[in-house]
Amino acid sequence: MIKSFFVSLLLACMIFSTPSLAGGKHDFSFKVSRGDAFYKFFYSAGLSGKLLTKLMTSDESAQRLNNIYPGDEFRIILNENHSLKQIIFNPANDNPLFIYYDGKRFSFEKSNKQPVGDVSFTVITINKSLNYDAKKAGVDAEVIKMMVDNFSWEIDFSRDLRKGDKFVLSWENEKTPSAMIYISGRKTIALFSHKDSLGRKKYYSANGETLNDSFKFAPAKYNRISSSFSLRRYHPTLKTYRPHRGTDFAAPSGTPVYAPAKGLVKYVATLSGYGNVIYLKHGSEYVTVYAHLSKFAKGLKSGERVKKGELIGYVGTTGMSTGPHLHYEIRINGVHKDAEKVKLNKKSIVPNAEMAGFQKRAKRILSELNIK
Ligand SMILES: [Zn+2]
């Protein structure tokens, strides 16, 4: 009883003790050490116990200030009359809390962007999906699409993402991030922005290459193109005019077929028209199709990643076909394109002259984010 009275008295003294003189300073920064409490910092800035009580009872967000840990940081900013203007609470392992005071009431703002040196960053922790969790973290749709377009060359968003995987975006005063980093228990993929000579921003891994791959024109050695892409072609088997939404490469049965770019095996099947067919997905936009194969490469199965130039199957004449050839399709966002004419994006590389600067910047961003 007596003991608890003294504890209460002690607390009351601490809360209502008179403010110390803070001199001419208007901006105070504090780092939390073991045993620290928020009120200590509040008083160190020359603010009163009465104001502290008002702050702590103003909004439930203020309760966050009761749970501080070593490494957390505070900034307390006063106006020219030495009255409280703003408190920035920057916890080591959480998003920052901004508290504003207009002389009458407090307002609270929780930010998804964490200030770190010159760089601020957003952490997206996967709970449901990238789209859902990134939106929740305040990332706009354009940036989410950019993340998908880039990372899809290495990550299959429908299969590879796990709960708890993280995406970190770093920002340096531009609408799009200066770096995008995927971190999971299995791998880390870090991409850094770099502008080409025309000012176009692209994302490169630390070795200076974009994640997307350039496509080789033909996936197999061939004698001739026996049938080009056409929206109206006389079909020799069906004896009618039908679109031919692919390119036929005539080649002997058994000729190896290689992936023209790195990708993901989406589908391996035997269909009545296509015969033995493989669908490869490259990034978020490209799908390529290989039909009438005599057989598949040993062990090839859907969900597997293939490298550029990796054997996937052999030319044949299975399905609706009049002779050995490879029927090859390129689809971009679901639309069939003429392989002989389409211009596909190429892998970009940071020019030699800019490489040292690019890599230095990449290293700085990683160290500011404390990622190895
Ligand atoms: Zn064909």
PDB file of N, CA, C and O in Angstrom, residues 253-319:
ATOM      1  N   SER A 253      12.396 -33.751 -88.410  1.00  0.00           N
ATOM      2  CA  SER A 253      11.900 -34.278 -87.142  1.00  0.00           C
ATOM      3  C   SER A 253      13.094 -34.570 -86.230  1.00  0.00           C
ATOM      4  O   SER A 253      14.113 -35.084 -86.692  1.00  0.00           O
ATOM      5  N   GLY A 254      12.978 -34.203 -84.970  1.00  0.00           N
ATOM      6  CA  GLY A 254      14.064 -34.468 -84.012  1.00  0.00           C
ATOM      7  C   GLY A 254      15.018 -33.295 -83.841  1.00  0.00           C
ATOM      8  O   GLY A 254      15.890 -33.324 -82.969  1.00  0.00           O
ATOM      9  N   THR A 255      14.856 -32.234 -84.662  1.00  0.00           N
ATOM     10  CA  THR A 255      15.708 -31.042 -84.493  1.00  0.00           C
ATOM     11  C   THR A 255      15.444 -30.435 -83.112  1.00  0.00           C
ATOM     12  O   THR A 255      14.287 -30.235 -82.738  1.00  0.00           O
ATOM     13  N   PRO A 256      16.506 -30.159 -82.329  1.00  0.00           N
ATOM     14  CA  PRO A 256      16.282 -29.605 -80.982  1.00  0.00           C
ATOM     15  C   PRO A 256      15.643 -28.214 -81.016  1.00  0.00           C
ATOM     16  O   PRO A 256      15.951 -27.413 -81.895  1.00  0.00           O
ATOM     17  N   VAL A 257      14.754 -27.964 -80.052  1.00  0.00           N
ATOM     18  CA  VAL A 257      14.119 -26.649 -79.892  1.00  0.00           C
ATOM     19  C   VAL A 257      14.620 -26.062 -78.575  1.00  0.00           C
ATOM     20  O   VAL A 257      14.604 -26.739 -77.545  1.00  0.00           O
ATOM     21  N   TYR A 258      15.101 -24.818 -78.636  1.00  0.00           N
ATOM     22  CA  TYR A 258      15.683 -24.179 -77.457  1.00  0.00           C
ATOM     23  C   TYR A 258      14.857 -22.964 -77.038  1.00  0.00           C
ATOM     24  O   TYR A 258      14.299 -22.264 -77.889  1.00  0.00           O
ATOM     25  N   ALA A 259      14.811 -22.690 -75.734  1.00  0.00           N
ATOM     26  CA  ALA A 259      14.121 -21.490 -75.246  1.00  0.00           C
ATOM     27  C   ALA A 259      14.820 -20.260 -75.826  1.00  0.00           C
ATOM     28  O   ALA A 259      16.028 -20.116 -75.675  1.00  0.00           O
ATOM     29  N   PRO A 260      14.081 -19.364 -76.511  1.00  0.00           N
ATOM     30  CA  PRO A 260      14.706 -18.195 -77.134  1.00  0.00           C
ATOM     31  C   PRO A 260      15.070 -17.110 -76.120  1.00  0.00           C
ATOM     32  O   PRO A 260      15.815 -16.184 -76.434  1.00  0.00           O
ATOM     33  N   ALA A 261      14.537 -17.230 -74.899  1.00  0.00           N
ATOM     34  CA  ALA A 261      14.844 -16.297 -73.808  1.00  0.00           C
ATOM     35  C   ALA A 261      14.541 -17.036 -72.517  1.00  0.00           C
ATOM     36  O   ALA A 261      13.804 -18.022 -72.525  1.00  0.00           O
ATOM     37  N   LYS A 262      15.093 -16.557 -71.411  1.00  0.00           N
ATOM     38  CA  LYS A 262      14.789 -17.237 -70.145  1.00  0.00           C
ATOM     39  C   LYS A 262      13.301 -17.108 -69.837  1.00  0.00           C
ATOM     40  O   LYS A 262      12.652 -16.146 -70.269  1.00  0.00           O
ATOM     41  N   GLY A 263      12.768 -18.075 -69.137  1.00  0.00           N
ATOM     42  CA  GLY A 263      11.337 -18.030 -68.855  1.00  0.00           C
ATOM     43  C   GLY A 263      10.903 -19.129 -67.914  1.00  0.00           C
ATOM     44  O   GLY A 263      11.721 -19.830 -67.312  1.00  0.00           O
ATOM     45  N   LEU A 264       9.589 -19.228 -67.821  1.00  0.00           N
ATOM     46  CA  LEU A 264       8.971 -20.188 -66.914  1.00  0.00           C
ATOM     47  C   LEU A 264       8.115 -21.127 -67.751  1.00  0.00           C
ATOM     48  O   LEU A 264       7.355 -20.669 -68.608  1.00  0.00           O
ATOM     49  N   VAL A 265       8.231 -22.431 -67.531  1.00  0.00           N
ATOM     50  CA  VAL A 265       7.384 -23.383 -68.251  1.00  0.00           C
ATOM     51  C   VAL A 265       5.984 -23.288 -67.652  1.00  0.00           C
ATOM     52  O   VAL A 265       5.780 -23.568 -66.478  1.00  0.00           O
ATOM     53  N   LYS A 266       5.037 -22.805 -68.470  1.00  0.00           N
ATOM     54  CA  LYS A 266       3.681 -22.581 -67.975  1.00  0.00           C
ATOM     55  C   LYS A 266       2.824 -23.816 -68.172  1.00  0.00           C
ATOM     56  O   LYS A 266       1.920 -24.099 -67.394  1.00  0.00           O
ATOM     57  N   TYR A 267       3.104 -24.541 -69.274  1.00  0.00           N
ATOM     58  CA  TYR A 267       2.166 -25.559 -69.699  1.00  0.00           C
ATOM     59  C   TYR A 267       2.885 -26.535 -70.610  1.00  0.00           C
ATOM     60  O   TYR A 267       3.574 -26.123 -71.545  1.00  0.00           O
ATOM     61  N   VAL A 268       2.773 -27.826 -70.347  1.00  0.00           N
ATOM     62  CA  VAL A 268       3.317 -28.869 -71.220  1.00  0.00           C
ATOM     63  C   VAL A 268       2.172 -29.845 -71.436  1.00  0.00           C
ATOM     64  O   VAL A 268       1.639 -30.384 -70.469  1.00  0.00           O
ATOM     65  N   ALA A 269       1.746 -30.053 -72.698  1.00  0.00           N
ATOM     66  CA  ALA A 269       0.550 -30.873 -72.907  1.00  0.00           C
ATOM     67  C   ALA A 269       0.537 -31.485 -74.294  1.00  0.00           C
ATOM     68  O   ALA A 269       1.342 -31.131 -75.160  1.00  0.00           O
ATOM     69  N   THR A 270      -0.380 -32.407 -74.503  1.00  0.00           N
ATOM     70  CA  THR A 270      -0.626 -32.959 -75.830  1.00  0.00           C
ATOM     71  C   THR A 270      -2.062 -32.613 -76.191  1.00  0.00           C
ATOM     72  O   THR A 270      -2.998 -33.029 -75.506  1.00  0.00           O
ATOM     73  N   LEU A 271      -2.227 -31.797 -77.238  1.00  0.00           N
ATOM     74  CA  LEU A 271      -3.554 -31.322 -77.626  1.00  0.00           C
ATOM     75  C   LEU A 271      -3.866 -31.808 -79.040  1.00  0.00           C
ATOM     76  O   LEU A 271      -2.957 -32.121 -79.809  1.00  0.00           O
ATOM     77  N   SER A 272      -5.155 -31.843 -79.397  1.00  0.00           N
ATOM     78  CA  SER A 272      -5.518 -32.395 -80.706  1.00  0.00           C
ATOM     79  C   SER A 272      -4.964 -31.543 -81.849  1.00  0.00           C
ATOM     80  O   SER A 272      -4.442 -32.080 -82.824  1.00  0.00           O
ATOM     81  N   GLY A 273      -5.049 -30.238 -81.765  1.00  0.00           N
ATOM     82  CA  GLY A 273      -4.554 -29.369 -82.837  1.00  0.00           C
ATOM     83  C   GLY A 273      -3.051 -29.157 -82.768  1.00  0.00           C
ATOM     84  O   GLY A 273      -2.314 -29.428 -83.715  1.00  0.00           O
ATOM     85  N   TYR A 274      -2.575 -28.695 -81.626  1.00  0.00           N
ATOM     86  CA  TYR A 274      -1.161 -28.356 -81.438  1.00  0.00           C
ATOM     87  C   TYR A 274      -0.261 -29.590 -81.287  1.00  0.00           C
ATOM     88  O   TYR A 274       0.951 -29.493 -81.381  1.00  0.00           O
ATOM     89  N   GLY A 275      -0.837 -30.749 -81.017  1.00  0.00           N
ATOM     90  CA  GLY A 275      -0.009 -31.920 -80.735  1.00  0.00           C
ATOM     91  C   GLY A 275       0.738 -31.706 -79.432  1.00  0.00           C
ATOM     92  O   GLY A 275       0.206 -31.110 -78.484  1.00  0.00           O
ATOM     93  N   ASN A 276       2.004 -32.143 -79.394  1.00  0.00           N
ATOM     94  CA  ASN A 276       2.817 -31.905 -78.194  1.00  0.00           C
ATOM     95  C   ASN A 276       3.206 -30.432 -78.176  1.00  0.00           C
ATOM     96  O   ASN A 276       3.872 -29.955 -79.098  1.00  0.00           O
ATOM     97  N   VAL A 277       2.781 -29.736 -77.119  1.00  0.00           N
ATOM     98  CA  VAL A 277       2.973 -28.284 -77.103  1.00  0.00           C
ATOM     99  C   VAL A 277       3.531 -27.806 -75.764  1.00  0.00           C
ATOM    100  O   VAL A 277       3.247 -28.396 -74.714  1.00  0.00           O
ATOM    101  N   ILE A 278       4.365 -26.757 -75.843  1.00  0.00           N
ATOM    102  CA  ILE A 278       4.936 -26.128 -74.640  1.00  0.00           C
ATOM    103  C   ILE A 278       4.580 -24.641 -74.670  1.00  0.00           C
ATOM    104  O   ILE A 278       4.680 -23.999 -75.723  1.00  0.00           O
ATOM    105  N   TYR A 279       4.162 -24.115 -73.528  1.00  0.00           N
ATOM    106  CA  TYR A 279       3.969 -22.672 -73.367  1.00  0.00           C
ATOM    107  C   TYR A 279       5.030 -22.172 -72.397  1.00  0.00           C
ATOM    108  O   TYR A 279       5.144 -22.695 -71.285  1.00  0.00           O
ATOM    109  N   LEU A 280       5.792 -21.177 -72.816  1.00  0.00           N
ATOM    110  CA  LEU A 280       6.750 -20.543 -71.901  1.00  0.00           C
ATOM    111  C   LEU A 280       6.265 -19.134 -71.604  1.00  0.00           C
ATOM    112  O   LEU A 280       5.756 -18.441 -72.486  1.00  0.00           O
ATOM    113  N   LYS A 281       6.451 -18.702 -70.350  1.00  0.00           N
ATOM    114  CA  LYS A 281       6.115 -17.332 -69.974  1.00  0.00           C
ATOM    115  C   LYS A 281       7.423 -16.604 -69.695  1.00  0.00           C
ATOM    116  O   LYS A 281       8.304 -17.139 -69.022  1.00  0.00           O
ATOM    117  N   HIS A 282       7.549 -15.398 -70.255  1.00  0.00           N
ATOM    118  CA  HIS A 282       8.772 -14.611 -70.066  1.00  0.00           C
ATOM    119  C   HIS A 282       8.364 -13.270 -69.475  1.00  0.00           C
ATOM    120  O   HIS A 282       7.707 -12.479 -70.158  1.00  0.00           O
ATOM    121  N   GLY A 283       8.704 -13.021 -68.225  1.00  0.00           N
ATOM    122  CA  GLY A 283       8.270 -11.783 -67.588  1.00  0.00           C
ATOM    123  C   GLY A 283       6.759 -11.785 -67.443  1.00  0.00           C
ATOM    124  O   GLY A 283       6.120 -12.839 -67.470  1.00  0.00           O
ATOM    125  N   SER A 284       6.168 -10.585 -67.304  1.00  0.00           N
ATOM    126  CA  SER A 284       4.722 -10.538 -67.065  1.00  0.00           C
ATOM    127  C   SER A 284       3.930 -10.459 -68.359  1.00  0.00           C
ATOM    128  O   SER A 284       2.732 -10.670 -68.371  1.00  0.00           O
ATOM    129  N   GLU A 285       4.594 -10.159 -69.492  1.00  0.00           N
ATOM    130  CA  GLU A 285       3.841  -9.851 -70.708  1.00  0.00           C
ATOM    131  C   GLU A 285       3.958 -10.876 -71.823  1.00  0.00           C
ATOM    132  O   GLU A 285       3.062 -11.003 -72.638  1.00  0.00           O
ATOM    133  N   TYR A 286       5.079 -11.587 -71.889  1.00  0.00           N
ATOM    134  CA  TYR A 286       5.331 -12.446 -73.051  1.00  0.00           C
ATOM    135  C   TYR A 286       5.019 -13.910 -72.792  1.00  0.00           C
ATOM    136  O   TYR A 286       5.407 -14.455 -71.761  1.00  0.00           O
ATOM    137  N   VAL A 287       4.348 -14.528 -73.767  1.00  0.00           N
ATOM    138  CA  VAL A 287       4.185 -15.981 -73.763  1.00  0.00           C
ATOM    139  C   VAL A 287       4.629 -16.477 -75.137  1.00  0.00           C
ATOM    140  O   VAL A 287       4.304 -15.864 -76.158  1.00  0.00           O
ATOM    141  N   THR A 288       5.410 -17.568 -75.169  1.00  0.00           N
ATOM    142  CA  THR A 288       5.766 -18.179 -76.451  1.00  0.00           C
ATOM    143  C   THR A 288       5.239 -19.608 -76.458  1.00  0.00           C
ATOM    144  O   THR A 288       5.143 -20.249 -75.413  1.00  0.00           O
ATOM    145  N   VAL A 289       4.871 -20.079 -77.679  1.00  0.00           N
ATOM    146  CA  VAL A 289       4.245 -21.395 -77.823  1.00  0.00           C
ATOM    147  C   VAL A 289       5.018 -22.209 -78.865  1.00  0.00           C
ATOM    148  O   VAL A 289       5.435 -21.661 -79.892  1.00  0.00           O
ATOM    149  N   TYR A 290       5.227 -23.482 -78.589  1.00  0.00           N
ATOM    150  CA  TYR A 290       5.985 -24.397 -79.457  1.00  0.00           C
ATOM    151  C   TYR A 290       5.104 -25.610 -79.706  1.00  0.00           C
ATOM    152  O   TYR A 290       4.826 -26.370 -78.774  1.00  0.00           O
ATOM    153  N   ALA A 291       4.645 -25.799 -80.970  1.00  0.00           N
ATOM    154  CA  ALA A 291       3.661 -26.854 -81.226  1.00  0.00           C
ATOM    155  C   ALA A 291       4.173 -27.907 -82.205  1.00  0.00           C
ATOM    156  O   ALA A 291       5.165 -27.692 -82.906  1.00  0.00           O
ATOM    157  N   HIS A 292       3.471 -29.023 -82.243  1.00  0.00           N
ATOM    158  CA  HIS A 292       3.727 -30.179 -83.120  1.00  0.00           C
ATOM    159  C   HIS A 292       5.037 -30.895 -82.791  1.00  0.00           C
ATOM    160  O   HIS A 292       5.614 -31.582 -83.642  1.00  0.00           O
ATOM    161  N   LEU A 293       5.541 -30.747 -81.572  1.00  0.00           N
ATOM    162  CA  LEU A 293       6.824 -31.349 -81.187  1.00  0.00           C
ATOM    163  C   LEU A 293       6.746 -32.874 -81.240  1.00  0.00           C
ATOM    164  O   LEU A 293       5.699 -33.465 -80.933  1.00  0.00           O
ATOM    165  N   SER A 294       7.864 -33.513 -81.621  1.00  0.00           N
ATOM    166  CA  SER A 294       7.893 -34.977 -81.590  1.00  0.00           C
ATOM    167  C   SER A 294       7.984 -35.449 -80.144  1.00  0.00           C
ATOM    168  O   SER A 294       7.351 -36.421 -79.756  1.00  0.00           O
ATOM    169  N   LYS A 295       8.780 -34.741 -79.340  1.00  0.00           N
ATOM    170  CA  LYS A 295       8.805 -35.031 -77.898  1.00  0.00           C
ATOM    171  C   LYS A 295       9.333 -33.834 -77.110  1.00  0.00           C
ATOM    172  O   LYS A 295       9.860 -32.881 -77.692  1.00  0.00           O
ATOM    173  N   PHE A 296       9.172 -33.925 -75.795  1.00  0.00           N
ATOM    174  CA  PHE A 296       9.630 -32.863 -74.895  1.00  0.00           C
ATOM    175  C   PHE A 296      11.026 -33.189 -74.385  1.00  0.00           C
ATOM    176  O   PHE A 296      11.417 -34.358 -74.350  1.00  0.00           O
ATOM    177  N   ALA A 297      11.752 -32.168 -73.962  1.00  0.00           N
ATOM    178  CA  ALA A 297      13.050 -32.412 -73.317  1.00  0.00           C
ATOM    179  C   ALA A 297      12.797 -33.244 -72.063  1.00  0.00           C
ATOM    180  O   ALA A 297      11.769 -33.083 -71.396  1.00  0.00           O
ATOM    181  N   LYS A 298      13.734 -34.113 -71.752  1.00  0.00           N
ATOM    182  CA  LYS A 298      13.572 -35.032 -70.624  1.00  0.00           C
ATOM    183  C   LYS A 298      13.322 -34.258 -69.321  1.00  0.00           C
ATOM    184  O   LYS A 298      14.070 -33.342 -68.985  1.00  0.00           O
ATOM    185  N   GLY A 299      12.259 -34.621 -68.635  1.00  0.00           N
ATOM    186  CA  GLY A 299      11.991 -34.043 -67.314  1.00  0.00           C
ATOM    187  C   GLY A 299      11.336 -32.668 -67.333  1.00  0.00           C
ATOM    188  O   GLY A 299      11.062 -32.108 -66.276  1.00  0.00           O
ATOM    189  N   LEU A 300      11.080 -32.120 -68.532  1.00  0.00           N
ATOM    190  CA  LEU A 300      10.489 -30.778 -68.587  1.00  0.00           C
ATOM    191  C   LEU A 300       9.083 -30.801 -67.990  1.00  0.00           C
ATOM    192  O   LEU A 300       8.259 -31.633 -68.366  1.00  0.00           O
ATOM    193  N   LYS A 301       8.830 -29.899 -67.046  1.00  0.00           N
ATOM    194  CA  LYS A 301       7.476 -29.849 -66.492  1.00  0.00           C
ATOM    195  C   LYS A 301       7.093 -28.423 -66.123  1.00  0.00           C
ATOM    196  O   LYS A 301       7.958 -27.557 -65.941  1.00  0.00           O
ATOM    197  N   SER A 302       5.799 -28.192 -66.028  1.00  0.00           N
ATOM    198  CA  SER A 302       5.338 -26.830 -65.776  1.00  0.00           C
ATOM    199  C   SER A 302       5.770 -26.383 -64.384  1.00  0.00           C
ATOM    200  O   SER A 302       5.879 -27.188 -63.461  1.00  0.00           O
ATOM    201  N   GLY A 303       6.061 -25.085 -64.267  1.00  0.00           N
ATOM    202  CA  GLY A 303       6.533 -24.526 -63.003  1.00  0.00           C
ATOM    203  C   GLY A 303       8.048 -24.413 -62.968  1.00  0.00           C
ATOM    204  O   GLY A 303       8.613 -23.745 -62.108  1.00  0.00           O
ATOM    205  N   GLU A 304       8.705 -25.051 -63.947  1.00  0.00           N
ATOM    206  CA  GLU A 304      10.161 -25.058 -63.987  1.00  0.00           C
ATOM    207  C   GLU A 304      10.667 -23.804 -64.705  1.00  0.00           C
ATOM    208  O   GLU A 304      10.004 -23.295 -65.600  1.00  0.00           O
ATOM    209  N   ARG A 305      11.836 -23.330 -64.312  1.00  0.00           N
ATOM    210  CA  ARG A 305      12.446 -22.194 -65.015  1.00  0.00           C
ATOM    211  C   ARG A 305      13.415 -22.713 -66.059  1.00  0.00           C
ATOM    212  O   ARG A 305      14.109 -23.693 -65.815  1.00  0.00           O
ATOM    213  N   VAL A 306      13.432 -22.053 -67.211  1.00  0.00           N
ATOM    214  CA  VAL A 306      14.421 -22.427 -68.223  1.00  0.00           C
ATOM    215  C   VAL A 306      15.293 -21.224 -68.538  1.00  0.00           C
ATOM    216  O   VAL A 306      14.852 -20.081 -68.474  1.00  0.00           O
ATOM    217  N   LYS A 307      16.542 -21.519 -68.857  1.00  0.00           N
ATOM    218  CA  LYS A 307      17.477 -20.459 -69.242  1.00  0.00           C
ATOM    219  C   LYS A 307      17.361 -20.231 -70.739  1.00  0.00           C
ATOM    220  O   LYS A 307      16.896 -21.094 -71.478  1.00  0.00           O
ATOM    221  N   LYS A 308      17.839 -19.086 -71.174  1.00  0.00           N
ATOM    222  CA  LYS A 308      17.905 -18.834 -72.610  1.00  0.00           C
ATOM    223  C   LYS A 308      18.815 -19.895 -73.226  1.00  0.00           C
ATOM    224  O   LYS A 308      19.899 -20.163 -72.714  1.00  0.00           O
ATOM    225  N   GLY A 309      18.351 -20.521 -74.310  1.00  0.00           N
ATOM    226  CA  GLY A 309      19.174 -21.514 -74.997  1.00  0.00           C
ATOM    227  C   GLY A 309      19.043 -22.920 -74.431  1.00  0.00           C
ATOM    228  O   GLY A 309      19.689 -23.848 -74.911  1.00  0.00           O
ATOM    229  N   GLU A 310      18.199 -23.087 -73.413  1.00  0.00           N
ATOM    230  CA  GLU A 310      18.028 -24.418 -72.816  1.00  0.00           C
ATOM    231  C   GLU A 310      17.114 -25.274 -73.707  1.00  0.00           C
ATOM    232  O   GLU A 310      16.115 -24.799 -74.243  1.00  0.00           O
ATOM    233  N   LEU A 311      17.473 -26.547 -73.850  1.00  0.00           N
ATOM    234  CA  LEU A 311      16.681 -27.479 -74.660  1.00  0.00           C
ATOM    235  C   LEU A 311      15.307 -27.691 -74.029  1.00  0.00           C
ATOM    236  O   LEU A 311      15.209 -27.989 -72.839  1.00  0.00           O
ATOM    237  N   ILE A 312      14.232 -27.525 -74.829  1.00  0.00           N
ATOM    238  CA  ILE A 312      12.893 -27.767 -74.277  1.00  0.00           C
ATOM    239  C   ILE A 312      12.166 -28.912 -74.999  1.00  0.00           C
ATOM    240  O   ILE A 312      11.278 -29.535 -74.439  1.00  0.00           O
ATOM    241  N   GLY A 313      12.523 -29.185 -76.265  1.00  0.00           N
ATOM    242  CA  GLY A 313      11.837 -30.255 -76.992  1.00  0.00           C
ATOM    243  C   GLY A 313      12.457 -30.475 -78.362  1.00  0.00           C
ATOM    244  O   GLY A 313      13.548 -29.958 -78.644  1.00  0.00           O
ATOM    245  N   TYR A 314      11.729 -31.242 -79.211  1.00  0.00           N
ATOM    246  CA  TYR A 314      12.249 -31.591 -80.533  1.00  0.00           C
ATOM    247  C   TYR A 314      11.162 -31.398 -81.582  1.00  0.00           C
ATOM    248  O   TYR A 314       9.988 -31.717 -81.337  1.00  0.00           O
ATOM    249  N   VAL A 315      11.563 -30.907 -82.743  1.00  0.00           N
ATOM    250  CA  VAL A 315      10.626 -30.687 -83.850  1.00  0.00           C
ATOM    251  C   VAL A 315       9.952 -32.010 -84.218  1.00  0.00           C
ATOM    252  O   VAL A 315      10.566 -33.077 -84.157  1.00  0.00           O
ATOM    253  N   GLY A 316       8.671 -31.930 -84.597  1.00  0.00           N
ATOM    254  CA  GLY A 316       7.931 -33.128 -85.001  1.00  0.00           C
ATOM    255  C   GLY A 316       6.743 -32.746 -85.859  1.00  0.00           C
ATOM    256  O   GLY A 316       6.712 -31.648 -86.446  1.00  0.00           O
ATOM    257  N   THR A 317       5.768 -33.619 -85.913  1.00  0.00           N
ATOM    258  CA  THR A 317       4.578 -33.350 -86.727  1.00  0.00           C
ATOM    259  C   THR A 317       3.323 -33.895 -86.039  1.00  0.00           C
ATOM    260  O   THR A 317       2.392 -34.369 -86.673  1.00  0.00           O
ATOM    261  N   THR A 318       3.337 -33.797 -84.688  1.00  0.00           N
ATOM    262  CA  THR A 318       2.184 -34.268 -83.909  1.00  0.00           C
ATOM    263  C   THR A 318       1.034 -33.267 -84.029  1.00  0.00           C
ATOM    264  O   THR A 318       1.248 -32.102 -84.356  1.00  0.00           O
ATOM    265  N   GLY A 319      -0.185 -33.734 -83.765  1.00  0.00           N
ATOM    266  CA  GLY A 319      -1.368 -32.867 -83.846  1.00  0.00           C
ATOM    267  C   GLY A 319      -1.764 -32.628 -85.288  1.00  0.00           C
ATOM    268  O   GLY A 319      -1.470 -33.442 -86.173  1.00  0.00           O
TER     269      GLY A 319
END
